[in-house]
mmCIF file of C-alpha atoms and ligand atoms in Angstrom:
data_model
loop_
_atom_site.group_PDB
_atom_site.id
_atom_site.type_symbol
_atom_site.label_atom_id
_atom_site.label_comp_id
_atom_site.label_asym_id
_atom_site.label_seq_id
_atom_site.Cartn_x
_atom_site.Cartn_y
_atom_site.Cartn_z
ATOM 1 C CA MET A 1 -6.590 15.203 16.270
ATOM 2 C CA LYS A 2 -7.527 15.106 12.355
ATOM 3 C CA ALA A 3 -6.868 13.572 9.738
ATOM 4 C CA VAL A 4 -7.093 13.244 5.960
ATOM 5 C CA VAL A 5 -6.991 9.501 4.232
ATOM 6 C CA THR A 6 -6.929 9.699 0.682
ATOM 7 C CA GLY A 7 -7.546 6.446 -0.966
ATOM 8 C CA GLY A 8 -9.756 5.785 2.452
ATOM 9 C CA ALA A 9 -11.863 3.166 0.986
ATOM 10 C CA GLY A 10 -9.554 1.081 -1.075
ATOM 11 C CA PHE A 11 -7.971 -1.989 0.634
ATOM 12 C CA ILE A 12 -4.934 -0.606 2.863
ATOM 13 C CA GLY A 13 -6.446 3.568 3.260
ATOM 14 C CA SER A 14 -10.108 1.528 4.899
ATOM 15 C CA HIS A 15 -7.455 -0.802 7.364
ATOM 16 C CA LEU A 16 -5.999 2.347 8.204
ATOM 17 C CA THR A 17 -8.883 4.346 8.477
ATOM 18 C CA ASP A 18 -10.350 1.842 10.607
ATOM 19 C CA GLU A 19 -7.400 1.693 13.431
ATOM 20 C CA LEU A 20 -7.281 5.857 13.651
ATOM 21 C CA ILE A 21 -11.253 6.347 14.767
ATOM 22 C CA LYS A 22 -10.117 2.938 17.179
ATOM 23 C CA ILE A 23 -7.911 5.286 18.567
ATOM 24 C CA GLY A 24 -10.064 8.410 18.456
ATOM 25 C CA VAL A 25 -9.114 10.153 16.096
ATOM 26 C CA GLU A 26 -11.360 12.426 13.626
ATOM 27 C CA VAL A 27 -10.960 10.780 9.403
ATOM 28 C CA HIS A 28 -12.230 12.385 6.508
ATOM 29 C CA VAL A 29 -11.827 10.427 3.554
ATOM 30 C CA LEU A 30 -10.802 11.506 -0.233
ATOM 31 C CA ASP A 31 -11.408 9.489 -2.498
ATOM 32 C CA ASN A 32 -12.776 8.864 -6.104
ATOM 33 C CA MET A 33 -14.230 5.555 -5.859
ATOM 34 C CA ILE A 34 -12.113 4.314 -8.669
ATOM 35 C CA SER A 35 -11.084 0.634 -6.557
ATOM 36 C CA GLY A 36 -12.134 1.473 -3.600
ATOM 37 C CA HIS A 37 -15.860 0.152 -1.921
ATOM 38 C CA LEU A 38 -18.180 2.703 0.388
ATOM 39 C CA ASN A 39 -18.923 -0.576 2.166
ATOM 40 C CA TYR A 40 -15.201 -0.664 3.490
ATOM 41 C CA VAL A 41 -15.221 2.689 5.414
ATOM 42 C CA HIS A 42 -15.541 3.166 9.111
ATOM 43 C CA PRO A 43 -19.354 4.754 9.139
ATOM 44 C CA LEU A 44 -18.130 7.487 11.235
ATOM 45 C CA ALA A 45 -15.376 8.198 8.552
ATOM 46 C CA VAL A 46 -16.758 11.638 6.681
ATOM 47 C CA ILE A 47 -16.642 10.135 3.041
ATOM 48 C CA HIS A 48 -15.953 13.184 0.484
ATOM 49 C CA HIS A 49 -16.371 11.279 -3.111
ATOM 50 C CA VAL A 50 -13.625 13.552 -4.942
ATOM 51 C CA ASP A 51 -11.153 13.286 -7.040
ATOM 52 C CA ILE A 52 -7.103 13.938 -5.399
ATOM 53 C CA CYS A 53 -6.639 16.140 -8.816
ATOM 54 C CA SER A 54 -9.702 18.291 -8.606
ATOM 55 C CA ALA A 55 -10.012 22.170 -6.410
ATOM 56 C CA GLU A 56 -12.648 20.431 -4.836
ATOM 57 C CA ALA A 57 -9.912 18.031 -2.872
ATOM 58 C CA LYS A 58 -8.551 21.179 -2.136
ATOM 59 C CA GLN A 59 -10.285 23.012 -0.828
ATOM 60 C CA ILE A 60 -11.937 19.920 1.536
ATOM 61 C CA ILE A 61 -8.314 20.350 3.378
ATOM 62 C CA LEU A 62 -8.004 24.116 2.864
ATOM 63 C CA GLN A 63 -11.709 23.545 5.138
ATOM 64 C CA GLU A 64 -11.376 20.951 7.104
ATOM 65 C CA LYS A 65 -7.550 22.082 8.148
ATOM 66 C CA PRO A 66 -6.202 17.965 9.427
ATOM 67 C CA ASP A 67 -3.369 17.602 11.939
ATOM 68 C CA VAL A 68 -2.230 15.346 9.917
ATOM 69 C CA VAL A 69 -2.428 14.415 5.793
ATOM 70 C CA PHE A 70 -2.180 10.641 4.956
ATOM 71 C CA HIS A 71 -1.860 10.147 1.870
ATOM 72 C CA LEU A 72 -2.594 6.964 -0.306
ATOM 73 C CA ALA A 73 -5.016 7.822 -2.804
ATOM 74 C CA ALA A 74 -3.120 6.401 -6.415
ATOM 75 C CA GLN A 75 -3.473 4.431 -9.528
ATOM 76 C CA ALA A 76 -1.354 1.393 -7.957
ATOM 77 C CA ASP A 77 -1.903 -0.753 -10.850
ATOM 78 C CA VAL A 78 1.534 -1.774 -13.049
ATOM 79 C CA GLU A 79 0.772 -3.125 -15.579
ATOM 80 C CA ARG A 80 -1.993 0.033 -16.972
ATOM 81 C CA SER A 81 0.783 2.106 -16.021
ATOM 82 C CA ILE A 82 2.730 1.088 -19.009
ATOM 83 C CA ILE A 83 -0.445 0.291 -20.959
ATOM 84 C CA ASN A 84 -1.057 4.786 -20.225
ATOM 85 C CA PRO A 85 1.652 6.445 -18.185
ATOM 86 C CA LYS A 86 -0.541 9.906 -19.103
ATOM 87 C CA TYR A 87 -2.926 9.017 -16.626
ATOM 88 C CA ASP A 88 -0.565 7.124 -14.106
ATOM 89 C CA ALA A 89 1.414 10.712 -14.328
ATOM 90 C CA ASP A 90 -1.772 12.816 -13.319
ATOM 91 C CA VAL A 91 -3.415 10.521 -10.454
ATOM 92 C CA ASN A 92 0.561 9.372 -9.073
ATOM 93 C CA ILE A 93 2.246 12.880 -9.386
ATOM 94 C CA SER A 94 -0.580 15.506 -10.353
ATOM 95 C CA GLY A 95 -2.927 14.287 -8.040
ATOM 96 C CA THR A 96 0.382 14.607 -5.126
ATOM 97 C CA ILE A 97 1.049 18.458 -5.808
ATOM 98 C CA ASN A 98 -2.745 18.949 -5.789
ATOM 99 C CA ILE A 99 -2.757 17.113 -1.920
ATOM 100 C CA LEU A 100 0.837 18.902 -1.178
ATOM 101 C CA GLU A 101 -0.153 22.645 -1.487
ATOM 102 C CA ALA A 102 -3.370 21.782 -0.238
ATOM 103 C CA CYS A 103 -1.459 20.807 2.902
ATOM 104 C CA HIS A 104 0.622 23.477 2.943
ATOM 105 C CA GLU A 105 -1.295 26.119 2.293
ATOM 106 C CA ALA A 106 -3.802 24.473 5.173
ATOM 107 C CA SER A 107 -0.750 24.290 7.715
ATOM 108 C CA VAL A 108 -1.119 20.789 7.622
ATOM 109 C CA LYS A 109 1.882 19.656 10.498
ATOM 110 C CA LYS A 110 2.360 16.069 8.524
ATOM 111 C CA ILE A 111 2.612 14.227 4.853
ATOM 112 C CA ILE A 112 2.381 10.645 5.594
ATOM 113 C CA PHE A 113 2.979 8.857 1.335
ATOM 114 C CA ALA A 114 2.053 5.440 0.449
ATOM 115 C CA SER A 115 5.387 4.853 -1.250
ATOM 116 C CA THR A 116 6.328 1.754 -2.538
ATOM 117 C CA SER A 117 9.424 -1.560 -3.013
ATOM 118 C CA GLY A 118 8.476 -0.190 -6.726
ATOM 119 C CA VAL A 119 10.815 2.192 -6.834
ATOM 120 C CA TYR A 120 13.459 -0.091 -7.061
ATOM 121 C CA GLY A 121 13.066 -1.876 -10.100
ATOM 122 C CA ASN A 122 14.717 -4.798 -11.278
ATOM 123 C CA LEU A 123 17.888 -4.042 -8.326
ATOM 124 C CA GLU A 124 19.699 -7.830 -7.777
ATOM 125 C CA LYS A 125 19.950 -7.565 -4.304
ATOM 126 C CA GLU A 126 19.341 -10.177 -1.598
ATOM 127 C CA LEU A 127 18.953 -6.681 0.861
ATOM 128 C CA ILE A 128 17.560 -3.853 -0.295
ATOM 129 C CA SER A 129 18.358 -0.979 2.478
ATOM 130 C CA GLU A 130 16.532 2.773 1.647
ATOM 131 C CA LYS A 131 20.118 4.182 0.357
ATOM 132 C CA ASP A 132 20.032 1.711 -2.472
ATOM 133 C CA GLU A 133 19.869 3.288 -6.054
ATOM 134 C CA ALA A 134 15.899 3.620 -6.601
ATOM 135 C CA VAL A 135 16.053 2.654 -10.853
ATOM 136 C CA PRO A 136 12.013 2.295 -11.987
ATOM 137 C CA VAL A 137 11.847 -0.255 -14.579
ATOM 138 C CA SER A 138 7.553 1.053 -14.430
ATOM 139 C CA TYR A 139 5.732 4.356 -15.064
ATOM 140 C CA TYR A 140 4.395 3.299 -11.613
ATOM 141 C CA GLY A 141 7.444 3.100 -10.200
ATOM 142 C CA LEU A 142 8.082 6.173 -11.178
ATOM 143 C CA SER A 143 5.183 8.316 -10.465
ATOM 144 C CA LYS A 144 5.511 7.151 -6.864
ATOM 145 C CA LEU A 145 9.780 8.513 -6.188
ATOM 146 C CA THR A 146 8.495 11.389 -8.417
ATOM 147 C CA ALA A 147 6.143 12.418 -6.211
ATOM 148 C CA GLU A 148 8.421 11.483 -3.491
ATOM 149 C CA SER A 149 10.930 14.013 -4.536
ATOM 150 C CA TYR A 150 8.398 17.351 -4.384
ATOM 151 C CA ILE A 151 7.520 15.736 -1.186
ATOM 152 C CA ARG A 152 11.115 16.236 -0.362
ATOM 153 C CA LEU A 153 11.108 19.971 -2.142
ATOM 154 C CA PHE A 154 7.884 20.973 -0.100
ATOM 155 C CA TYR A 155 9.325 19.769 3.282
ATOM 156 C CA GLN A 156 12.273 22.688 1.616
ATOM 157 C CA LEU A 157 10.969 24.720 0.525
ATOM 158 C CA TYR A 158 7.623 25.450 3.039
ATOM 159 C CA GLY A 159 9.024 23.576 6.170
ATOM 160 C CA LEU A 160 5.635 20.990 5.629
ATOM 161 C CA SER A 161 7.116 17.693 7.497
ATOM 162 C CA TYR A 162 7.081 13.960 6.326
ATOM 163 C CA THR A 163 7.681 10.416 6.120
ATOM 164 C CA ILE A 164 7.852 8.376 2.731
ATOM 165 C CA LEU A 165 6.581 5.001 3.847
ATOM 166 C CA ARG A 166 7.955 2.886 0.946
ATOM 167 C CA TYR A 167 6.022 -0.800 1.774
ATOM 168 C CA GLY A 168 7.002 -4.594 0.680
ATOM 169 C CA ASN A 169 4.184 -6.131 -0.933
ATOM 170 C CA VAL A 170 0.874 -6.089 1.166
ATOM 171 C CA TYR A 171 -2.065 -8.651 1.468
ATOM 172 C CA GLY A 172 -4.634 -9.265 3.564
ATOM 173 C CA PRO A 173 -8.659 -8.723 3.587
ATOM 174 C CA ARG A 174 -10.083 -6.413 1.061
ATOM 175 C CA GLN A 175 -7.989 -6.417 -1.234
ATOM 176 C CA THR A 176 -8.854 -7.194 -4.716
ATOM 177 C CA ALA A 177 -6.534 -9.069 -7.522
ATOM 178 C CA LYS A 178 -5.492 -6.581 -9.479
ATOM 179 C CA GLY A 179 -3.395 -3.644 -8.646
ATOM 180 C CA GLU A 180 -0.468 -4.110 -6.131
ATOM 181 C CA GLY A 181 0.890 -7.270 -4.780
ATOM 182 C CA GLY A 182 -2.112 -9.015 -6.022
ATOM 183 C CA VAL A 183 -0.381 -12.178 -5.868
ATOM 184 C CA ILE A 184 -2.699 -13.566 -2.624
ATOM 185 C CA ALA A 185 -5.155 -12.026 -3.127
ATOM 186 C CA VAL A 186 -5.021 -13.440 -7.027
ATOM 187 C CA PHE A 187 -5.142 -16.956 -4.922
ATOM 188 C CA LEU A 188 -7.426 -17.013 -2.940
ATOM 189 C CA GLU A 189 -9.910 -15.293 -5.678
ATOM 190 C CA LYS A 190 -8.525 -18.522 -7.918
ATOM 191 C CA ILE A 191 -9.387 -20.705 -4.768
ATOM 192 C CA LYS A 192 -12.867 -19.488 -3.995
ATOM 193 C CA LYS A 193 -13.648 -20.080 -7.928
ATOM 194 C CA GLY A 194 -12.012 -23.758 -7.790
ATOM 195 C CA MET A 195 -10.095 -22.463 -10.760
ATOM 196 C CA PRO A 196 -6.332 -24.349 -11.014
ATOM 197 C CA LEU A 197 -3.725 -22.169 -9.614
ATOM 198 C CA SER A 198 -0.790 -20.636 -11.685
ATOM 199 C CA ILE A 199 2.607 -20.512 -11.179
ATOM 200 C CA HIS A 200 4.960 -18.522 -12.986
ATOM 201 C CA GLY A 201 8.524 -21.241 -13.589
ATOM 202 C CA ASP A 202 9.402 -22.588 -11.087
ATOM 203 C CA GLY A 203 7.551 -21.586 -8.661
ATOM 204 C CA GLU A 204 11.211 -20.364 -6.598
ATOM 205 C CA GLN A 205 10.650 -16.292 -7.326
ATOM 206 C CA THR A 206 10.260 -14.797 -3.457
ATOM 207 C CA ARG A 207 8.453 -11.612 -1.869
ATOM 208 C CA ASP A 208 8.245 -9.414 0.881
ATOM 209 C CA PHE A 209 4.238 -9.847 1.949
ATOM 210 C CA ILE A 210 3.392 -7.979 5.034
ATOM 211 C CA TYR A 211 0.537 -7.704 6.206
ATOM 212 C CA VAL A 212 -2.497 -4.848 6.146
ATOM 213 C CA LYS A 213 -2.021 -4.307 9.975
ATOM 214 C CA ASP A 214 1.517 -4.210 10.126
ATOM 215 C CA ILE A 215 1.995 -1.864 7.422
ATOM 216 C CA VAL A 216 -1.613 -0.403 9.454
ATOM 217 C CA GLN A 217 0.630 0.721 12.816
ATOM 218 C CA ALA A 218 3.761 1.501 10.131
ATOM 219 C CA ASN A 219 1.340 5.117 9.421
ATOM 220 C CA ILE A 220 0.421 5.491 13.188
ATOM 221 C CA ALA A 221 3.451 5.396 14.277
ATOM 222 C CA ALA A 222 4.717 7.629 11.783
ATOM 223 C CA MET A 223 2.252 10.439 13.068
ATOM 224 C CA GLU A 224 4.941 10.838 15.901
ATOM 225 C CA ARG A 225 7.942 9.939 14.262
ATOM 226 C CA GLY A 226 10.395 9.203 11.277
ATOM 227 C CA HIS A 227 9.933 12.916 10.123
ATOM 228 C CA GLN A 228 11.529 13.673 6.574
ATOM 229 C CA GLU A 229 12.867 10.656 6.410
ATOM 230 C CA THR A 230 11.971 7.512 3.934
ATOM 231 C CA ILE A 231 11.642 4.179 5.441
ATOM 232 C CA GLN A 232 11.215 0.482 3.756
ATOM 233 C CA VAL A 233 7.917 -0.797 6.486
ATOM 234 C CA SER A 234 8.173 -4.625 5.449
ATOM 235 C CA THR A 235 9.189 -8.398 6.858
ATOM 236 C CA SER A 236 12.642 -8.339 5.438
ATOM 237 C CA LYS A 237 11.920 -11.868 4.926
ATOM 238 C CA ARG A 238 11.202 -14.041 1.776
ATOM 239 C CA THR A 239 7.932 -16.043 0.722
ATOM 240 C CA SER A 240 8.614 -18.067 -1.878
ATOM 241 C CA VAL A 241 5.631 -18.441 -4.453
ATOM 242 C CA ASN A 242 6.061 -22.564 -4.206
ATOM 243 C CA HIS A 243 5.572 -22.253 0.062
ATOM 244 C CA LEU A 244 2.606 -19.446 -0.920
ATOM 245 C CA LEU A 245 1.273 -22.204 -2.579
ATOM 246 C CA LYS A 246 2.134 -25.003 0.550
ATOM 247 C CA TYR A 247 0.552 -21.960 3.606
ATOM 248 C CA LEU A 248 -2.393 -22.106 1.062
ATOM 249 C CA MET A 249 -3.256 -25.678 1.070
ATOM 250 C CA GLN A 250 -2.311 -26.093 4.990
ATOM 251 C CA ILE A 251 -5.026 -23.442 5.965
ATOM 252 C CA HIS A 252 -7.583 -24.800 2.753
ATOM 253 C CA VAL A 253 -7.216 -28.388 3.751
ATOM 254 C CA SER A 254 -8.405 -29.869 0.778
ATOM 255 C CA THR A 255 -6.601 -29.798 -2.434
ATOM 256 C CA ILE A 256 -5.469 -27.175 -4.981
ATOM 257 C CA ASP A 257 -4.891 -27.244 -8.470
ATOM 258 C CA VAL A 258 -1.484 -25.754 -9.778
ATOM 259 C CA VAL A 259 -0.977 -25.001 -13.558
ATOM 260 C CA HIS A 260 2.664 -24.480 -14.159
ATOM 261 C CA THR A 261 3.353 -21.673 -16.484
ATOM 262 C CA PRO A 262 6.519 -20.477 -18.130
ATOM 263 C CA ALA A 263 8.264 -17.471 -16.450
ATOM 264 C CA ARG A 264 7.413 -13.874 -17.021
ATOM 265 C CA LYS A 265 9.565 -11.602 -19.304
ATOM 266 C CA GLY A 266 10.588 -9.291 -16.610
ATOM 267 C CA ASP A 267 9.496 -10.344 -13.890
ATOM 268 C CA ILE A 268 12.042 -9.927 -10.693
ATOM 269 C CA LYS A 269 12.964 -13.074 -9.477
ATOM 270 C CA HIS A 270 13.422 -12.109 -5.683
ATOM 271 C CA SER A 271 12.556 -8.530 -3.902
ATOM 272 C CA CYS A 272 13.008 -8.350 0.151
ATOM 273 C CA LEU A 273 13.172 -5.226 2.022
ATOM 274 C CA ASP A 274 15.295 -4.129 4.598
ATOM 275 C CA ASN A 275 13.632 -3.235 8.166
ATOM 276 C CA SER A 276 15.836 -2.136 10.394
ATOM 277 C CA LYS A 277 15.004 0.961 10.065
ATOM 278 C CA ALA A 278 11.513 1.418 10.386
ATOM 279 C CA CYS A 279 12.091 -0.852 13.572
ATOM 280 C CA GLN A 280 14.533 1.753 15.056
ATOM 281 C CA MET A 281 12.760 5.122 13.731
ATOM 282 C CA LEU A 282 9.303 4.064 13.929
ATOM 283 C CA ASN A 283 9.939 1.869 17.069
ATOM 284 C CA TRP A 284 7.318 -0.410 14.974
ATOM 285 C CA LYS A 285 7.927 -3.957 14.348
ATOM 286 C CA PRO A 286 5.966 -6.863 12.077
ATOM 287 C CA GLN A 287 3.235 -8.664 14.777
ATOM 288 C CA VAL A 288 1.637 -10.806 12.174
ATOM 289 C CA ASP A 289 3.368 -13.892 9.992
ATOM 290 C CA ILE A 290 2.468 -14.756 7.054
ATOM 291 C CA LEU A 291 0.672 -18.061 8.185
ATOM 292 C CA GLN A 292 -1.263 -15.871 10.735
ATOM 293 C CA GLY A 293 -1.664 -13.486 8.280
ATOM 294 C CA LEU A 294 -2.591 -15.747 5.077
ATOM 295 C CA THR A 295 -5.478 -17.558 7.470
ATOM 296 C CA GLU A 296 -7.232 -14.260 8.450
ATOM 297 C CA THR A 297 -7.224 -13.161 4.415
ATOM 298 C CA TYR A 298 -8.361 -16.809 3.513
ATOM 299 C CA THR A 299 -11.359 -16.197 5.882
ATOM 300 C CA PHE A 300 -12.279 -13.397 4.396
ATOM 301 C CA SER A 301 -12.372 -14.707 1.177
ATOM 302 C CA HIS A 302 -14.285 -17.702 2.031
ATOM 303 C CA ASN A 303 -16.830 -15.063 3.919
ATOM 304 C CA LYS A 304 -19.345 -14.589 1.279
ATOM 305 C CA ASN A 305 -20.273 -10.963 2.181
ATOM 306 C CA ASN A 306 -16.529 -9.609 2.581
ATOM 307 C CA VAL A 307 -17.210 -6.844 4.128
ATOM 308 C CA ASP A 308 -15.338 -7.433 7.332
ATOM 309 C CA LYS A 309 -14.977 -4.832 10.652
ATOM 310 C CA THR A 310 -12.340 -6.450 12.570
HETATM 311 P P1 LIG B 1 -5.736 0.559 -4.091
HETATM 312 O O1 LIG B 1 -6.805 0.710 -4.920
HETATM 313 O O2 LIG B 1 -7.126 -0.156 -2.890
HETATM 314 O O3 LIG B 1 -6.489 1.737 -2.704
HETATM 315 C C1 LIG B 1 -6.481 3.581 -3.794
HETATM 316 C C2 LIG B 1 -7.596 3.948 -3.284
HETATM 317 O O4 LIG B 1 -7.370 5.457 -3.942
HETATM 318 C C3 LIG B 1 -8.852 3.851 -3.945
HETATM 319 O O5 LIG B 1 -9.789 3.933 -2.766
HETATM 320 C C4 LIG B 1 -8.816 4.578 -4.906
HETATM 321 O O6 LIG B 1 -10.802 4.553 -5.400
HETATM 322 C C5 LIG B 1 -8.757 5.617 -4.658
HETATM 323 N N1 LIG B 1 -8.076 6.863 -5.825
HETATM 324 C C6 LIG B 1 -7.609 5.779 -7.246
HETATM 325 N N2 LIG B 1 -7.474 7.745 -7.849
HETATM 326 C C7 LIG B 1 -7.555 8.382 -7.072
HETATM 327 C C8 LIG B 1 -8.086 10.136 -7.388
HETATM 328 N N3 LIG B 1 -7.910 10.136 -8.600
HETATM 329 N N4 LIG B 1 -8.446 10.944 -6.308
HETATM 330 C C9 LIG B 1 -9.434 10.267 -5.182
HETATM 331 N N5 LIG B 1 -9.117 8.986 -4.803
HETATM 332 C C10 LIG B 1 -8.640 7.628 -6.079
HETATM 333 O O7 LIG B 1 -4.882 0.049 -3.014
HETATM 334 P P2 LIG B 1 -3.904 -0.507 -2.221
HETATM 335 O O8 LIG B 1 -3.057 -1.560 -2.078
HETATM 336 O O9 LIG B 1 -4.854 -0.099 -0.932
HETATM 337 O O10 LIG B 1 -2.889 0.799 -2.336
HETATM 338 C C11 LIG B 1 -2.976 1.857 -1.856
HETATM 339 C C12 LIG B 1 -1.476 2.544 -1.578
HETATM 340 O O11 LIG B 1 -0.566 2.215 -0.897
HETATM 341 C C13 LIG B 1 -0.938 3.568 -3.546
HETATM 342 O O12 LIG B 1 -1.019 4.580 -2.849
HETATM 343 C C14 LIG B 1 -0.281 2.100 -3.486
HETATM 344 O O13 LIG B 1 0.387 2.744 -4.498
HETATM 345 C C15 LIG B 1 0.629 2.023 -1.986
HETATM 346 N N6 LIG B 1 1.230 0.812 -2.148
HETATM 347 C C16 LIG B 1 0.410 -0.683 -2.258
HETATM 348 C C17 LIG B 1 0.857 -1.985 -2.224
HETATM 349 C C18 LIG B 1 0.323 -2.686 -1.648
HETATM 350 O O14 LIG B 1 0.522 -4.087 -2.079
HETATM 351 N N7 LIG B 1 -0.648 -3.332 -2.088
HETATM 352 C C19 LIG B 1 2.253 -1.653 -2.117
HETATM 353 C C20 LIG B 1 3.090 -0.564 -1.257
HETATM 354 C C21 LIG B 1 2.313 0.766 -1.816
#
């Protein structure tokens, strides 16, 4: 079995690459290293330093003819998408089309796409389902939703099989304080530097934090299951920022200083995704609870060299 992982030098893609290699898959990583790290890439993976928008990236897929393509490379920073919507669309929409054309021409059996809860925008709902309307409020959410539509149309026109996975807020070792779902990475970086943590508003805002290794397992399950489906990958559990702080104090042992700042305009109060479709269709369920995941992430963050190979 041969796989291409676009964005395989990034936070989630590097963990996915590790697991694929562990289960005996030959992995080719396509990454331009804009936010990726060479030292996160498993030594047995073949690294191609290319942009997903390039003819070269397409050529590699045509030459390698992988069985499956995990498409994770993206402009994944919400704020950056607001500042530079064209760049966001170039990478997330045009880049995806380039990868889709390559997959079609190379007769790739399946593409598995990293999408996001960001497609739903400010949906005020206890538990979001895949059936809920997606109304993005950032260009990032919009570009991911548009990429999803291209993927579905490539299936309709050419039969290119797919699974679209919409992730909750992913956290874990190797995540940087930038990009999506970054509050845990931001907090850990500040704790490491001995700086106070900023809590916006009352701290009662909640997110559905999912550990990176659970995301990896959902991707692995999607190789065989969930064909032509859009599936949320989440814990279906809400964790407030105040609770996060409580857990971090427990792990860090000594005190953590906190600064309360006004709530940020446009911030979503609650975000939680129903994972019952993932449990049923992927035969998957999250294995790592928040305290365990936070402990592993904290340990990684406080290890000076920051190159884990767990
Ligand atoms: P990341 O920034 O760590 O990884 C993205 C990788 O893509 C990086 O290695 C980067 O160098 C590479 N890349 C970016 N633009 C590229 C281009 N034009 N050509 C080639 N490579 C390029 O981000 P991540 O958090 O690991 O996210 C991975 C995927 O998961 C993204 O598609 C993101 O939208 C999605 N996602 C992430 C989260 C989260 O909480 N982290 C949540 C939902 C969805």
